[in-house]
GROMACS .gro file of C-alpha atoms in nm:
model
  142
    1GLN     CA    1   0.099  -3.610  -3.562
    2THR     CA    2   0.067  -3.514  -3.195
    3ASP     CA    3  -0.191  -3.270  -3.071
    4GLU     CA    4  -0.035  -3.035  -2.821
    5ILE     CA    5  -0.266  -2.887  -2.568
    6ALA     CA    6  -0.188  -2.529  -2.479
    7PRO     CA    7  -0.136  -2.476  -2.106
    8ALA     CA    8  -0.434  -2.319  -1.933
    9MET     CA    9  -0.400  -1.971  -1.797
   10THR     CA   10  -0.425  -1.970  -1.423
   11ILE     CA   11  -0.427  -1.617  -1.289
   12HIS     CA   12  -0.409  -1.593  -0.913
   13GLN     CA   13  -0.406  -1.219  -0.839
   14VAL     CA   14  -0.431  -0.882  -1.009
   15TYR     CA   15  -0.282  -0.567  -0.856
   16ILE     CA   16  -0.303  -0.212  -0.987
   17VAL     CA   17  -0.056   0.038  -0.843
   18GLY     CA   18  -0.101   0.412  -0.894
   19LYS     CA   19   0.176   0.638  -1.015
   20SER     CA   20   0.254   0.748  -0.660
   21GLY     CA   21   0.305   0.383  -0.557
   22GLY     CA   22  -0.020   0.329  -0.371
   23LEU     CA   23  -0.234   0.021  -0.420
   24ILE     CA   24  -0.550   0.125  -0.601
   25TYR     CA   25  -0.691  -0.221  -0.680
   26ASP     CA   26  -0.633  -0.583  -0.587
   27LYS     CA   27  -0.832  -0.894  -0.665
   28ASP     CA   28  -0.769  -1.256  -0.575
   29PHE     CA   29  -0.888  -1.520  -0.823
   30SER     CA   30  -0.734  -1.823  -0.655
   31GLY     CA   31  -0.990  -1.850  -0.377
   32ARG     CA   32  -0.714  -1.932  -0.133
   33SER     CA   33  -0.535  -1.605  -0.076
   34ARG     CA   34  -0.313  -1.601   0.227
   35LEU     CA   35  -0.295  -1.226   0.220
   36GLY     CA   36  -0.485  -1.037   0.480
   37GLY     CA   37  -0.490  -0.699   0.644
   38ASP     CA   38  -0.230  -0.465   0.503
   39GLN     CA   39  -0.030  -0.728   0.313
   40PRO     CA   40  -0.160  -0.623  -0.033
   41LEU     CA   41  -0.044  -0.268   0.052
   42TYR     CA   42   0.303  -0.397   0.142
   43ILE     CA   43   0.320  -0.594  -0.181
   44SER     CA   44   0.223  -0.293  -0.393
   45SER     CA   45   0.483  -0.077  -0.218
   46MET     CA   46   0.747  -0.341  -0.278
   47LEU     CA   47   0.653  -0.376  -0.647
   48HIS     CA   48   0.661   0.002  -0.694
   49GLY     CA   49   0.998   0.020  -0.518
   50LEU     CA   50   1.146  -0.262  -0.728
   51HIS     CA   51   1.033  -0.087  -1.044
   52ALA     CA   52   1.199   0.240  -0.935
   53PHE     CA   53   1.514   0.052  -0.828
   54ALA     CA   54   1.538  -0.126  -1.166
   55ASN     CA   55   1.507   0.209  -1.345
   56GLN     CA   56   1.796   0.351  -1.140
   57LEU     CA   57   2.018   0.047  -1.202
   58SER     CA   58   1.961   0.035  -1.575
   59PRO     CA   59   2.240   0.170  -1.794
   60LEU     CA   60   1.978   0.268  -2.052
   61PRO     CA   61   1.775   0.587  -2.002
   62CYS     CA   62   1.441   0.449  -2.129
   63ASN     CA   63   1.405   0.141  -1.912
   64SER     CA   64   1.065  -0.016  -1.852
   65GLY     CA   65   1.166  -0.145  -1.510
   66ILE     CA   66   1.096  -0.498  -1.396
   67THR     CA   67   0.842  -0.655  -1.630
   68LEU     CA   68   0.867  -1.025  -1.543
   69VAL     CA   69   0.964  -1.227  -1.237
   70GLU     CA   70   0.958  -1.605  -1.268
   71ALA     CA   71   0.979  -1.842  -0.972
   72ASP     CA   72   0.917  -2.212  -0.919
   73THR     CA   73   0.564  -2.154  -0.791
   74PHE     CA   74   0.446  -1.838  -0.969
   75LYS     CA   75   0.503  -1.587  -1.245
   76LEU     CA   76   0.459  -1.214  -1.188
   77GLN     CA   77   0.427  -0.994  -1.494
   78CYS     CA   78   0.386  -0.617  -1.511
   79PHE     CA   79   0.260  -0.365  -1.762
   80ARG     CA   80   0.321   0.005  -1.700
   81SER     CA   81   0.077   0.234  -1.878
   82PRO     CA   82   0.174   0.564  -2.044
   83THR     CA   83   0.014   0.738  -1.744
   84ALA     CA   84   0.248   0.549  -1.503
   85ILE     CA   85  -0.020   0.318  -1.366
   86SER     CA   86   0.128  -0.031  -1.311
   87PHE     CA   87  -0.074  -0.347  -1.369
   88PHE     CA   88   0.056  -0.668  -1.210
   89VAL     CA   89  -0.065  -1.023  -1.264
   90VAL     CA   90   0.042  -1.319  -1.051
   91ALA     CA   91  -0.009  -1.646  -1.239
   92ASP     CA   92   0.086  -2.011  -1.249
   93PRO     CA   93   0.451  -2.045  -1.360
   94HIS     CA   94   0.349  -2.244  -1.669
   95THR     CA   95   0.111  -1.975  -1.791
   96PRO     CA   96   0.220  -1.845  -2.132
   97ASN     CA   97   0.302  -1.481  -2.194
   98LEU     CA   98   0.056  -1.254  -2.013
   99ASP     CA   99   0.102  -0.942  -2.229
  100GLY     CA  100  -0.242  -0.977  -2.386
  101VAL     CA  101  -0.411  -1.024  -2.049
  102LEU     CA  102  -0.236  -0.717  -1.908
  103GLN     CA  103  -0.335  -0.511  -2.212
  104ASN     CA  104  -0.698  -0.618  -2.168
  105ILE     CA  105  -0.691  -0.529  -1.798
  106TYR     CA  106  -0.547  -0.188  -1.888
  107ARG     CA  107  -0.822  -0.132  -2.147
  108ALA     CA  108  -1.088  -0.230  -1.892
  109TYR     CA  109  -0.936   0.010  -1.640
  110ALA     CA  110  -0.934   0.289  -1.900
  111ASP     CA  111  -1.294   0.219  -2.007
  112TYR     CA  112  -1.461   0.148  -1.673
  113ALA     CA  113  -1.255   0.325  -1.406
  114SER     CA  114  -1.070   0.623  -1.552
  115LYS     CA  115  -1.366   0.732  -1.768
  116ASN     CA  116  -1.601   0.707  -1.470
  117PRO     CA  117  -1.688   1.067  -1.371
  118PHE     CA  118  -1.686   0.966  -1.003
  119TYR     CA  119  -1.336   0.819  -1.013
  120ALA     CA  120  -1.034   1.029  -0.913
  121PRO     CA  121  -0.690   0.924  -1.043
  122ASP     CA  122  -0.465   0.741  -0.796
  123MET     CA  123  -0.759   0.665  -0.569
  124PRO     CA  124  -0.885   0.311  -0.500
  125VAL     CA  125  -1.093   0.170  -0.784
  126ARG     CA  126  -1.447   0.109  -0.661
  127CYS     CA  127  -1.636   0.041  -0.980
  128GLU     CA  128  -1.869  -0.256  -1.016
  129LEU     CA  129  -1.852  -0.250  -1.397
  130PHE     CA  130  -1.471  -0.274  -1.381
  131ASP     CA  131  -1.498  -0.567  -1.137
  132LEU     CA  132  -1.740  -0.749  -1.364
  133GLU     CA  133  -1.527  -0.689  -1.675
  134LEU     CA  134  -1.212  -0.805  -1.497
  135VAL     CA  135  -1.381  -1.128  -1.383
  136ARG     CA  136  -1.506  -1.182  -1.739
  137LEU     CA  137  -1.157  -1.128  -1.884
  138ILE     CA  138  -0.991  -1.365  -1.640
  139LYS     CA  139  -1.254  -1.637  -1.694
  140GLN     CA  140  -1.228  -1.592  -2.071
  141ASP     CA  141  -0.851  -1.647  -2.063
  142ARG     CA  142  -0.869  -1.966  -1.854
   0.00000   0.00000   0.00000
């Protein structure tokens, strides 16, 4: 009998894009991000645009847009909430399905950001409790 070791989850970045397409949160977990300045904003705009483009191309009326992009060096997976907030995770290409991680990030956003009386929807998330919970979730899944 062989003991298979499950591949470790290596999450590099988390992006949250508001329903209007603006970047409302980004966090780098790799420690070697090459993104600087406005590049996270460009990425969020591109992701939002790709999602809208995929919806227009789909022959089916209830399309969820682009949910997974796999490349040689990374995997990008998306979860779109019922309130049209998009959650993106960039991970190692060998990372198993990220649905559970995305669901947990969404729950943390709902609990710590959207329920915060000082948070306005579609505005940047500036909530220390959300940051701490996100770091805990990512470390837990590694």
